[in-house]
PDB file of C-alpha atoms in Angstrom:
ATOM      1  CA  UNK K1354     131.636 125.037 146.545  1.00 81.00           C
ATOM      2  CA  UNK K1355     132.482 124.056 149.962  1.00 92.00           C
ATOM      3  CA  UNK K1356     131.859 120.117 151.510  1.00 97.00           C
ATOM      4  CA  UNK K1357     130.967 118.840 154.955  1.00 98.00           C
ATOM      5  CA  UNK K1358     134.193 117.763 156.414  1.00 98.00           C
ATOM      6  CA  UNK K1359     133.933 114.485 158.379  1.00 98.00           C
ATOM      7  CA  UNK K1360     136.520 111.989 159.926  1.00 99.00           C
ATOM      8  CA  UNK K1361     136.412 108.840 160.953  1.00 98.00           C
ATOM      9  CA  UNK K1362     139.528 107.411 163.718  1.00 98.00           C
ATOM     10  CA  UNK K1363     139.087 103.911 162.891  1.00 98.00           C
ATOM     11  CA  UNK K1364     140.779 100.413 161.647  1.00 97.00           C
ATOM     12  CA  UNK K1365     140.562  99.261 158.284  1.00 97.00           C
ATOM     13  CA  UNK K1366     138.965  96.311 156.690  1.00 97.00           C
ATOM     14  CA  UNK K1367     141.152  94.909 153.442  1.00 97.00           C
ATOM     15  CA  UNK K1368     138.062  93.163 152.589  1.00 96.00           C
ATOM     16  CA  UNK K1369     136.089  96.666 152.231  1.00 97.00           C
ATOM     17  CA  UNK K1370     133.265  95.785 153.612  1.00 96.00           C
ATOM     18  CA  UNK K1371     133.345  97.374 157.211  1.00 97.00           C
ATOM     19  CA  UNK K1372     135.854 100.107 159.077  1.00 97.00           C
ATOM     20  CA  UNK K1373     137.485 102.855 157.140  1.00 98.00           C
ATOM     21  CA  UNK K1374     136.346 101.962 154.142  1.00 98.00           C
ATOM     22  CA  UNK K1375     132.604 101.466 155.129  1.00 98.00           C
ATOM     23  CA  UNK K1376     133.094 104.816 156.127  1.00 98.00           C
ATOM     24  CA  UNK K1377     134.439 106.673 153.261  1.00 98.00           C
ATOM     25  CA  UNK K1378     131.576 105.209 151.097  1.00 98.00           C
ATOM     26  CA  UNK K1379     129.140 106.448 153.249  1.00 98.00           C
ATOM     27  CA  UNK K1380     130.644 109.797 153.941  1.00 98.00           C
ATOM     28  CA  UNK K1381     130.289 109.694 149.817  1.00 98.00           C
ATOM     29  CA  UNK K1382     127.448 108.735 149.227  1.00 98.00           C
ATOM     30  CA  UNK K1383     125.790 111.370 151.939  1.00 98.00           C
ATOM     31  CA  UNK K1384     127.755 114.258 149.544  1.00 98.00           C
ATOM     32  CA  UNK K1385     130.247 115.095 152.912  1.00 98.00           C
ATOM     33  CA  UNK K1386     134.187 115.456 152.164  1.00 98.00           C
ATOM     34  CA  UNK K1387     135.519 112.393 154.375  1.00 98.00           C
ATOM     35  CA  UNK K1388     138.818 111.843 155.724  1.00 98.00           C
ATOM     36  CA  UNK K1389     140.750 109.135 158.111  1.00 98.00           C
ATOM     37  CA  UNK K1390     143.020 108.121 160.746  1.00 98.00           C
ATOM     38  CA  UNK K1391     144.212 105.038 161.097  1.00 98.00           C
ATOM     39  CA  UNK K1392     144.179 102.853 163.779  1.00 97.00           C
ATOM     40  CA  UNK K1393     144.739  99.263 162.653  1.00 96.00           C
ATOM     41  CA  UNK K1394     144.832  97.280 159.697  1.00 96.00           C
ATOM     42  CA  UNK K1395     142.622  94.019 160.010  1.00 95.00           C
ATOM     43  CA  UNK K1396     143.286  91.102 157.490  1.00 95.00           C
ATOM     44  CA  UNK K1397     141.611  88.054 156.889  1.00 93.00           C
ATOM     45  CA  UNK K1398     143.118  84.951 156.519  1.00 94.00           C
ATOM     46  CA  UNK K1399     141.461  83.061 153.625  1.00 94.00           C
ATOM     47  CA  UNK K1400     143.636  80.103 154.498  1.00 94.00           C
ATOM     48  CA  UNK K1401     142.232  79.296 157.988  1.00 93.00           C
ATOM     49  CA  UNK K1402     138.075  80.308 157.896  1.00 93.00           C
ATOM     50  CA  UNK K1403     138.395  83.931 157.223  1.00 93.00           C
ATOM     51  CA  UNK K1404     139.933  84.625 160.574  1.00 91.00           C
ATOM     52  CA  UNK K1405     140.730  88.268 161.304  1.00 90.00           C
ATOM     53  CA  UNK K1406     144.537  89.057 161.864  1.00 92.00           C
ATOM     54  CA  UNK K1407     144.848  92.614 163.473  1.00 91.00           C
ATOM     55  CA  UNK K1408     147.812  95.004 163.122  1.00 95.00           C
ATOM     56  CA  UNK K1409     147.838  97.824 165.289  1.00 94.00           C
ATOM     57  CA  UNK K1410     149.384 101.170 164.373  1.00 97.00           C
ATOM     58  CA  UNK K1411     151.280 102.706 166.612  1.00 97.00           C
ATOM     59  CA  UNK K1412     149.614 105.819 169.049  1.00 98.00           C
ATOM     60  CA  UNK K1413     152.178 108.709 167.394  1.00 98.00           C
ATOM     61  CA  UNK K1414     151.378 108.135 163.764  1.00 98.00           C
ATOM     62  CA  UNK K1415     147.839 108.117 164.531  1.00 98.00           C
ATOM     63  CA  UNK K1416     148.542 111.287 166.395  1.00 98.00           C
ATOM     64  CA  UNK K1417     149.876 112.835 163.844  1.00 98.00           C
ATOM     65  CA  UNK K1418     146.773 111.472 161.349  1.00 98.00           C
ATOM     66  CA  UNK K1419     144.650 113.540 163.914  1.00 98.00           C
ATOM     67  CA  UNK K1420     146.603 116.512 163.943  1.00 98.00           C
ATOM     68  CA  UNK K1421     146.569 116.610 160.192  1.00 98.00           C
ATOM     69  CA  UNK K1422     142.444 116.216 160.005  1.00 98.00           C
ATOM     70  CA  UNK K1423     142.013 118.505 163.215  1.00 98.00           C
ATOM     71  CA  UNK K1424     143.258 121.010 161.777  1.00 98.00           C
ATOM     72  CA  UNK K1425     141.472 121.696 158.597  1.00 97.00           C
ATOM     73  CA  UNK K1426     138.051 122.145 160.626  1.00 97.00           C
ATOM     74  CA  UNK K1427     136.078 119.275 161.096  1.00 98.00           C
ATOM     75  CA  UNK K1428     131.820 119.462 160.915  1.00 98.00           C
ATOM     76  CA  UNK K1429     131.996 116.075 162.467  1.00 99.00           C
ATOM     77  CA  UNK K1430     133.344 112.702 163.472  1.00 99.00           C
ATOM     78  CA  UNK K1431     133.303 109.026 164.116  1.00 98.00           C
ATOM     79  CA  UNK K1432     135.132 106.864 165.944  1.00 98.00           C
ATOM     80  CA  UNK K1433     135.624 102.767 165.405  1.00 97.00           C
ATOM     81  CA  UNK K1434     137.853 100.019 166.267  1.00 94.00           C
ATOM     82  CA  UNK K1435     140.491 102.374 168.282  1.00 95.00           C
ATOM     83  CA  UNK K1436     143.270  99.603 169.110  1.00 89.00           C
ATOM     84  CA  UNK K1437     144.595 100.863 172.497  1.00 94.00           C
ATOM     85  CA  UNK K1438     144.386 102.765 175.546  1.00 96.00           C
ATOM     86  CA  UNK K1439     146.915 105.751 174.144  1.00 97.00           C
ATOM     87  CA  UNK K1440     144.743 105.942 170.629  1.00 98.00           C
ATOM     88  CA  UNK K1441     141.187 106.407 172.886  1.00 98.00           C
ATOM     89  CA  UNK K1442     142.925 109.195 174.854  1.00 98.00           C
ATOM     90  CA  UNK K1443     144.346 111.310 171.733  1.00 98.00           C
ATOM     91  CA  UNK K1444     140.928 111.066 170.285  1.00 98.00           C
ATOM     92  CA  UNK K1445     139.687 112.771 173.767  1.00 98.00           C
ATOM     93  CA  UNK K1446     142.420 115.057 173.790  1.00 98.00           C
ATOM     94  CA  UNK K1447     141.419 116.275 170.242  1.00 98.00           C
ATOM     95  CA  UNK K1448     138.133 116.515 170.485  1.00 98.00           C
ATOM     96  CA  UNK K1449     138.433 118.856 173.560  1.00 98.00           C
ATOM     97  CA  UNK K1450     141.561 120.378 172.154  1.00 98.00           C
ATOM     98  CA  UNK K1451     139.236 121.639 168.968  1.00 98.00           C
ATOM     99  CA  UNK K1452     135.856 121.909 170.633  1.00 98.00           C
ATOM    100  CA  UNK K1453     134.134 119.298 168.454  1.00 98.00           C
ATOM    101  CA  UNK K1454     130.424 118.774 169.227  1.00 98.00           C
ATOM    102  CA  UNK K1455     129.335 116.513 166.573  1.00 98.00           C
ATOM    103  CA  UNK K1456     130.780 113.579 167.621  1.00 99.00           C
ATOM    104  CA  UNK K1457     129.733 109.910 167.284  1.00 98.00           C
ATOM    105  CA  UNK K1458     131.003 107.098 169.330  1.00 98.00           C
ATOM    106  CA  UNK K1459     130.724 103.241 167.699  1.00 98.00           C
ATOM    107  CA  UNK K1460     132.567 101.451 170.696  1.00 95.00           C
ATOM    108  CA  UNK K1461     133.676  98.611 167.683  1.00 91.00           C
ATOM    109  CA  UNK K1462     134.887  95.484 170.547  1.00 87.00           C
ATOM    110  CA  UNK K1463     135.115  92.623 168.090  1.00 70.00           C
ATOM    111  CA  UNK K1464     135.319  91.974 164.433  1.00 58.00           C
ATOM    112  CA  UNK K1465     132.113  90.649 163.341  1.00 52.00           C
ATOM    113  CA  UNK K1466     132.361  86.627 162.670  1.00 47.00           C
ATOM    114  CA  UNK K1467     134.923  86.557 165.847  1.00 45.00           C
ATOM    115  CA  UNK K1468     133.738  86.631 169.541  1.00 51.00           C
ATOM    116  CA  UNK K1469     136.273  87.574 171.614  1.00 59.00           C
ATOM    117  CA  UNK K1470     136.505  91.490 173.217  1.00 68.00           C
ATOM    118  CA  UNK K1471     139.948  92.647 170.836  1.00 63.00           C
ATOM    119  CA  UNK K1472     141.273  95.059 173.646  1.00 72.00           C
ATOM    120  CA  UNK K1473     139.409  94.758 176.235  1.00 81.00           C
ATOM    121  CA  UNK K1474     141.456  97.365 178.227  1.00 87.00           C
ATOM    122  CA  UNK K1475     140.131 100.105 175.349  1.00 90.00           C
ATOM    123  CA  UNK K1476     136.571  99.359 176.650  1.00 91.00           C
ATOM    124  CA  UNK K1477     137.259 101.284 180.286  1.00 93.00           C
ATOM    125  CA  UNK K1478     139.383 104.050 178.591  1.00 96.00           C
ATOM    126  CA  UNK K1479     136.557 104.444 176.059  1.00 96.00           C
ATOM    127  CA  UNK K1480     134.022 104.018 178.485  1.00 96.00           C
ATOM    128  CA  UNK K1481     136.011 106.997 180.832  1.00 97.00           C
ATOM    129  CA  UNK K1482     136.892 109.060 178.081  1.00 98.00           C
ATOM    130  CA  UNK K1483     134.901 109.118 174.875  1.00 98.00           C
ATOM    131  CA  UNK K1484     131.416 108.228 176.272  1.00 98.00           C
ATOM    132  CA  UNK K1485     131.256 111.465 177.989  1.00 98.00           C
ATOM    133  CA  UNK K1486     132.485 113.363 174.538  1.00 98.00           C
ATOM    134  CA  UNK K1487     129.583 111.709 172.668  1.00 98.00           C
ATOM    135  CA  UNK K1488     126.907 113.262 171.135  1.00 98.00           C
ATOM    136  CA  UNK K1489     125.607 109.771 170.180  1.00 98.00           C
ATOM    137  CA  UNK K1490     126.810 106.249 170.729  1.00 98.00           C
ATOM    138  CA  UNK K1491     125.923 103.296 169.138  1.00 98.00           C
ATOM    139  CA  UNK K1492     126.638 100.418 170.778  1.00 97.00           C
ATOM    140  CA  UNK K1493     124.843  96.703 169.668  1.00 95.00           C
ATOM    141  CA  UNK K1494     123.768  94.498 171.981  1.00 94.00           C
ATOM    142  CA  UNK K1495     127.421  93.015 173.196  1.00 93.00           C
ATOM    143  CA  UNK K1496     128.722  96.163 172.943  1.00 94.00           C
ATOM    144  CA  UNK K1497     125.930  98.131 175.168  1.00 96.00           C
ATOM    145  CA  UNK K1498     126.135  94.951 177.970  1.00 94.00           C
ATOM    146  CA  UNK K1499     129.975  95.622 178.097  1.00 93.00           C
ATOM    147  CA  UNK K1500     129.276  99.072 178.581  1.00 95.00           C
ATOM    148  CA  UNK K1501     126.825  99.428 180.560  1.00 96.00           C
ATOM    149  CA  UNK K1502     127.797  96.061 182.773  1.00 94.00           C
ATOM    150  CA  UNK K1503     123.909  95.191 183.280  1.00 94.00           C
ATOM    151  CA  UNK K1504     124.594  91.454 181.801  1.00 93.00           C
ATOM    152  CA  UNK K1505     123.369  90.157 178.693  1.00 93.00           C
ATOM    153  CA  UNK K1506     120.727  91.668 176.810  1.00 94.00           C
ATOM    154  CA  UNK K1507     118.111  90.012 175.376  1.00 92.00           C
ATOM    155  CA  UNK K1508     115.095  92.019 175.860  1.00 93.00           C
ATOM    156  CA  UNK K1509     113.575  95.584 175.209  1.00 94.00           C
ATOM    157  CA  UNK K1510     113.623  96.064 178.955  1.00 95.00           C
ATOM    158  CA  UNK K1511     117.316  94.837 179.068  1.00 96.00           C
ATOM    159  CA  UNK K1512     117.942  97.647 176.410  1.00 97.00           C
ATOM    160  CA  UNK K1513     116.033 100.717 178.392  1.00 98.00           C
ATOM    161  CA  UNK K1514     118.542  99.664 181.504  1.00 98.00           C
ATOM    162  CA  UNK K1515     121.857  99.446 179.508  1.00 98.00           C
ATOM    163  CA  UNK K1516     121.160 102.886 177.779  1.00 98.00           C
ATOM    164  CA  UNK K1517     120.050 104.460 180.954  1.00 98.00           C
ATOM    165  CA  UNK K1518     123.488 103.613 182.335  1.00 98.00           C
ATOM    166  CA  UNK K1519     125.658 104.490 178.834  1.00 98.00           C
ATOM    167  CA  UNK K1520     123.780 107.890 178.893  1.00 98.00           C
ATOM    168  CA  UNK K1521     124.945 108.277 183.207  1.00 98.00           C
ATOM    169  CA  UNK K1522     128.269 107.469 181.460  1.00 98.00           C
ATOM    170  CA  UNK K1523     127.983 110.919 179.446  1.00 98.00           C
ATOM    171  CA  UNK K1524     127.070 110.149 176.509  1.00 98.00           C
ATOM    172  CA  UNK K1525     124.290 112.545 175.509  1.00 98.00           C
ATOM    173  CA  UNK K1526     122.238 110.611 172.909  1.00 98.00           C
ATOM    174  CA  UNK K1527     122.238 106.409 173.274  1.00 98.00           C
ATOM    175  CA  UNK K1528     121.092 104.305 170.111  1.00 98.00           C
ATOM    176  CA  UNK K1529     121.067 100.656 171.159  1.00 98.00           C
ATOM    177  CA  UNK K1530     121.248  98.061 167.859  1.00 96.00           C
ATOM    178  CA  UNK K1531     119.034  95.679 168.096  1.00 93.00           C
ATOM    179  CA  UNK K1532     118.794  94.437 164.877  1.00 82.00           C
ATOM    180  CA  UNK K1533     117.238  91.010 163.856  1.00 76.00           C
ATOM    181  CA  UNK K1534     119.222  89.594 167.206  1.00 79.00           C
ATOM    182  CA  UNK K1535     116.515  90.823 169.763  1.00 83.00           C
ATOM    183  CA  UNK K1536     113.692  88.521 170.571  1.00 78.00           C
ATOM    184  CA  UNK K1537     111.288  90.594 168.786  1.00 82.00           C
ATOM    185  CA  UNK K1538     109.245  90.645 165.788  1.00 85.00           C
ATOM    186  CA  UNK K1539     110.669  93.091 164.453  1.00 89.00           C
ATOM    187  CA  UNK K1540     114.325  94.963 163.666  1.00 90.00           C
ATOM    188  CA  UNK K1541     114.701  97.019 166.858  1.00 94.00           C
ATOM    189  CA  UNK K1542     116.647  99.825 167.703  1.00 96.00           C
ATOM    190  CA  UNK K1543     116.275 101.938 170.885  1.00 98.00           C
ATOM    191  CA  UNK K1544     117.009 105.528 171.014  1.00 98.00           C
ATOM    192  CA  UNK K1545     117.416 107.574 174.145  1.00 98.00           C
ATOM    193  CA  UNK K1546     118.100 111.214 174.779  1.00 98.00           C
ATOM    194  CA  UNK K1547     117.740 110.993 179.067  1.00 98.00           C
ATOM    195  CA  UNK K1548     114.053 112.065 178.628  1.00 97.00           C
ATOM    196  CA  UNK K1549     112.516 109.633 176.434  1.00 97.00           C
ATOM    197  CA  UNK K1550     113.143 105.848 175.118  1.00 98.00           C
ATOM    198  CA  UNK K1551     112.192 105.158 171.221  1.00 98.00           C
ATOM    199  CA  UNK K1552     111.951 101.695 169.641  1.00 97.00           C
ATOM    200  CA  UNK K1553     112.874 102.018 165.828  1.00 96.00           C
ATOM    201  CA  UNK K1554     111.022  99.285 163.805  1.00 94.00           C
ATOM    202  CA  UNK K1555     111.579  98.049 160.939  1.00 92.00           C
ATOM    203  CA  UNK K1556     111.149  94.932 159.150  1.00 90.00           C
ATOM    204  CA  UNK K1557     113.488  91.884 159.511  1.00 90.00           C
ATOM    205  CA  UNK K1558     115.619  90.919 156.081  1.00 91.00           C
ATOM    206  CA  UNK K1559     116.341  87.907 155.769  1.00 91.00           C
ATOM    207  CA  UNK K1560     119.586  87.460 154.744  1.00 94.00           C
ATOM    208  CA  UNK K1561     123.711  87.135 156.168  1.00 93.00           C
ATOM    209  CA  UNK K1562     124.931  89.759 153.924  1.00 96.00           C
ATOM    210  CA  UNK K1563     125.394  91.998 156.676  1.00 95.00           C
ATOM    211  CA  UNK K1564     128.658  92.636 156.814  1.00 95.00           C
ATOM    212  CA  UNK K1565     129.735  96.352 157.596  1.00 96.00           C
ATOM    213  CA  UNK K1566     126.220  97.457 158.711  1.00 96.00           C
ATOM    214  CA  UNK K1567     127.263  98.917 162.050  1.00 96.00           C
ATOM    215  CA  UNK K1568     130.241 100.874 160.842  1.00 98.00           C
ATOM    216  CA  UNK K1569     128.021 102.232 158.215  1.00 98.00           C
ATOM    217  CA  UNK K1570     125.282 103.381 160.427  1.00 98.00           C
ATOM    218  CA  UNK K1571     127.268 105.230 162.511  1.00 98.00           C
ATOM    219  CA  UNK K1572     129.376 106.761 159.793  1.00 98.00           C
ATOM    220  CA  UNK K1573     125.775 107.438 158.099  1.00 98.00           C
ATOM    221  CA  UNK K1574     124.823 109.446 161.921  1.00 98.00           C
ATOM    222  CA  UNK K1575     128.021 111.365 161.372  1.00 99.00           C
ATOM    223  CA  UNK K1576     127.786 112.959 157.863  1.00 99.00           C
ATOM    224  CA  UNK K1577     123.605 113.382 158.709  1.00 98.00           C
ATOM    225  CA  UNK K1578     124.993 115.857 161.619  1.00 98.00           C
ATOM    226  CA  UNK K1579     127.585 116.994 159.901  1.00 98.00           C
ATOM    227  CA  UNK K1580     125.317 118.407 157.405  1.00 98.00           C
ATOM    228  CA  UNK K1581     123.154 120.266 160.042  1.00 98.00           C
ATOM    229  CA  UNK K1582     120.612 117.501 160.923  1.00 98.00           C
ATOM    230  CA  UNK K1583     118.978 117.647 164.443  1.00 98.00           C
ATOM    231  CA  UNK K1584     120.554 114.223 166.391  1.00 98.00           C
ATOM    232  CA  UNK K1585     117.198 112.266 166.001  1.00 98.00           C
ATOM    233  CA  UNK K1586     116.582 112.759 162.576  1.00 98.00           C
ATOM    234  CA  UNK K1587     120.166 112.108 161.592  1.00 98.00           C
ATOM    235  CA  UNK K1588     119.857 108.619 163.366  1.00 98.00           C
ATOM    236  CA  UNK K1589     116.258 108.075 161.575  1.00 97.00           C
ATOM    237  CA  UNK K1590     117.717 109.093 158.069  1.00 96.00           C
ATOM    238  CA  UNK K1591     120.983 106.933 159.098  1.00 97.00           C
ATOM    239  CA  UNK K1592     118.833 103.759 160.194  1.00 96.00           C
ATOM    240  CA  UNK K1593     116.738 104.067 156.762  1.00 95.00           C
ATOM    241  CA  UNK K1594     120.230 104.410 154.985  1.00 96.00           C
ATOM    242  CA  UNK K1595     121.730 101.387 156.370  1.00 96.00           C
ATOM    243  CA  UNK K1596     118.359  98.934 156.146  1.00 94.00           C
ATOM    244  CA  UNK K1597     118.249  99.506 152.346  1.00 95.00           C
ATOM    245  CA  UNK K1598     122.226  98.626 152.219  1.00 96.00           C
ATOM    246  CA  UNK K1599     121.757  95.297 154.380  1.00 95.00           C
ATOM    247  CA  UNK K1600     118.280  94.369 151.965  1.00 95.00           C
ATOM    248  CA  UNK K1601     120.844  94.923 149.139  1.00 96.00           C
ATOM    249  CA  UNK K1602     123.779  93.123 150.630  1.00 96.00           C
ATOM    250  CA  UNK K1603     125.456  90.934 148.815  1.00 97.00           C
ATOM    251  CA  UNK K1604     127.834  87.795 148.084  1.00 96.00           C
ATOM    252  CA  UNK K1605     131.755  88.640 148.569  1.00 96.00           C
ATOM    253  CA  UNK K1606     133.560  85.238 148.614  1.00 93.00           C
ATOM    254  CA  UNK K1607     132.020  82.254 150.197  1.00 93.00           C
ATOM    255  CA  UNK K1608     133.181  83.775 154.086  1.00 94.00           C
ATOM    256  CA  UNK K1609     131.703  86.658 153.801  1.00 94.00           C
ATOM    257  CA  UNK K1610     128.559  89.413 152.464  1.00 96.00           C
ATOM    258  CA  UNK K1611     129.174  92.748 152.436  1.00 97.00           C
ATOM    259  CA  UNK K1612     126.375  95.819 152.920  1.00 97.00           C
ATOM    260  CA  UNK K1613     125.743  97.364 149.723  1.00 97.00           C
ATOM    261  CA  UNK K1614     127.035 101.129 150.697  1.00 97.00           C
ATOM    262  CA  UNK K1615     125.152 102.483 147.764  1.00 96.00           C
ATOM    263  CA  UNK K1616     121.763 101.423 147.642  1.00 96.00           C
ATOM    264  CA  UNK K1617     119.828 104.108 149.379  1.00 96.00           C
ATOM    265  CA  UNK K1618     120.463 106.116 146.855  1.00 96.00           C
ATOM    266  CA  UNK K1619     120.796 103.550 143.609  1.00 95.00           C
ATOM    267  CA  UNK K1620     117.207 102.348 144.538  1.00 92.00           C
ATOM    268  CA  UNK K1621     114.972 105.503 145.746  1.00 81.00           C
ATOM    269  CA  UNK K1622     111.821 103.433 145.488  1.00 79.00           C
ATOM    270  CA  UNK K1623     113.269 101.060 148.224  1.00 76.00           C
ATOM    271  CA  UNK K1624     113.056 102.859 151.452  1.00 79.00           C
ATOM    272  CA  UNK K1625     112.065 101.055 154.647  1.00 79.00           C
ATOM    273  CA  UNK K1626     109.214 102.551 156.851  1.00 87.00           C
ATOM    274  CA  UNK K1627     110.520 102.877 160.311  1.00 93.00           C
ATOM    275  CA  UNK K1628     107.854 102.722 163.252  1.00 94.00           C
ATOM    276  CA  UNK K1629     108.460 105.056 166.402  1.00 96.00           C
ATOM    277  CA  UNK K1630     107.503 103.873 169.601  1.00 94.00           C
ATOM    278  CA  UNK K1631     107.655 105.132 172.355  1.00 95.00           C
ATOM    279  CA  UNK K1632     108.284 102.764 175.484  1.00 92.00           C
TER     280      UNK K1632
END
């Protein structure tokens, strides 16, 4: 028997809930063989609100994390919270050095709960040097506005702009997260491929138990094309995978609510429709 090998170049969360280990459970739970380089170690500080104290690791241990996971053959891979200007460029330099196609970009800029830009000299070198590697990126609304530079976005219009300029960037496939932050009805993702914009609809859930969701989305993208799935479907199957984890999130401590990484598949019957529409 042989696995779908995918990586993911990102920090990692003690709490679990997000980064590497968000991640692995995915990669798991999509039946893909999933393996890591690290690029930070985030803590929280249960002593002052939770607060998120980031250690970086330095750029020639992580090199030598990539060379290790390069060189079994990858199918695809992921990138997170990358920690400096020398970590984005050795995940460029790898990813040309080994050909990789199926690569996904999740341009992580702040710890969710904190509002601050962590590096905010990693956002030009990823915006210079990973964007144009991407096969999909998945920016959220912050993210996508730093990015793209068009200014805040609140609206579906304010989306169609910001991905127009991410995709000019390079990347080849956009998928702007909405969520339940956009003023609109519904939870809205945007999807475009340079031809064609698609809202993704689904319903709003209620709840704060969230934590993680991006990270597994995009790792969720990754092992979908790692297995062979054509870019659109992967990020329909992905966006299916993660609303079933957020409806199932639940209570960590009384700071925080992890995604539940499992519940697509621990709860079958519990699969949210998701509306196409083209805009």
């Amino acid at each position: 028997m042989s696995l779908k090998k995918t990586l993911t170049l990102a920090g990692s969360d003690t709490s679990g809930g997000a980064g590497i280990q968000a991640d692995l459970k995915t990669f798991q739970e999509h039946g893909t063989y999933g393996m890591t380089a690290l690029t930070s170690i985030v803590a929280m500080d249960p002593n002052e609100g939770w607060k998120h104290n980031v250690f970086p690791i330095e750029a020639n241990i992580v090199d030598k994390q990539l060379e290790c996971a390069f060189s079994v053959g990858l199918d695809a891979m992921k990138t997170g919270m990358l920690g400096s200007v020398e970590i984005v460029q050795l995940g460029a330099k790898y990813i040309d050095q080994y050909s990789l196609k199926n690569v996904v970009i999740d341009p992580v800029m702040v710890c969710k709960g904190e509002d601050e830009v962590l590096l905010p000299e990693t956002v030009d070198a990823s915006r210079e040097l990973l964007l144009p590697r991407a096969l999909v990126t998945t920016p959220n609304l912050f993210e996508a506005w730093q990015l793209s530079k068009v200014g805040p976005i609140k609206t579906v219009a304010d989306m169609k702009k910001a991905a127009e300029k991410i995709h000019a960037l390079g990347a080849k496939n956009v998928v702007i997260k909405g969520g339940k932050a956009l003023d609109h009805e519904k939870a809205v993702d945007l999807f475009y491929d340079g031809k064609e914009y698609v809202l993704l609809e689904t319903e709003k859930i209620d709840t704060t138990y969230n934590h993680g969701a991006g990270c597994t989305f995009a790792a969720a993208i990754t092992a979908n094309l790692a297995k062979g799935e054509e870019v659109f479907t992967a990020v329909l199957k992905a966006k299916q995978f993660v609303a079933a984890a957020i409806r199932h999130g639940w209570k960590l401590n009384d700071f925080v609510g992890p995604v539940m990484h499992g519940a697509y598949n621990l709860f079958k019957d519990d699969v949210s429709d998701i509306n196409q529409v083209t805009v």
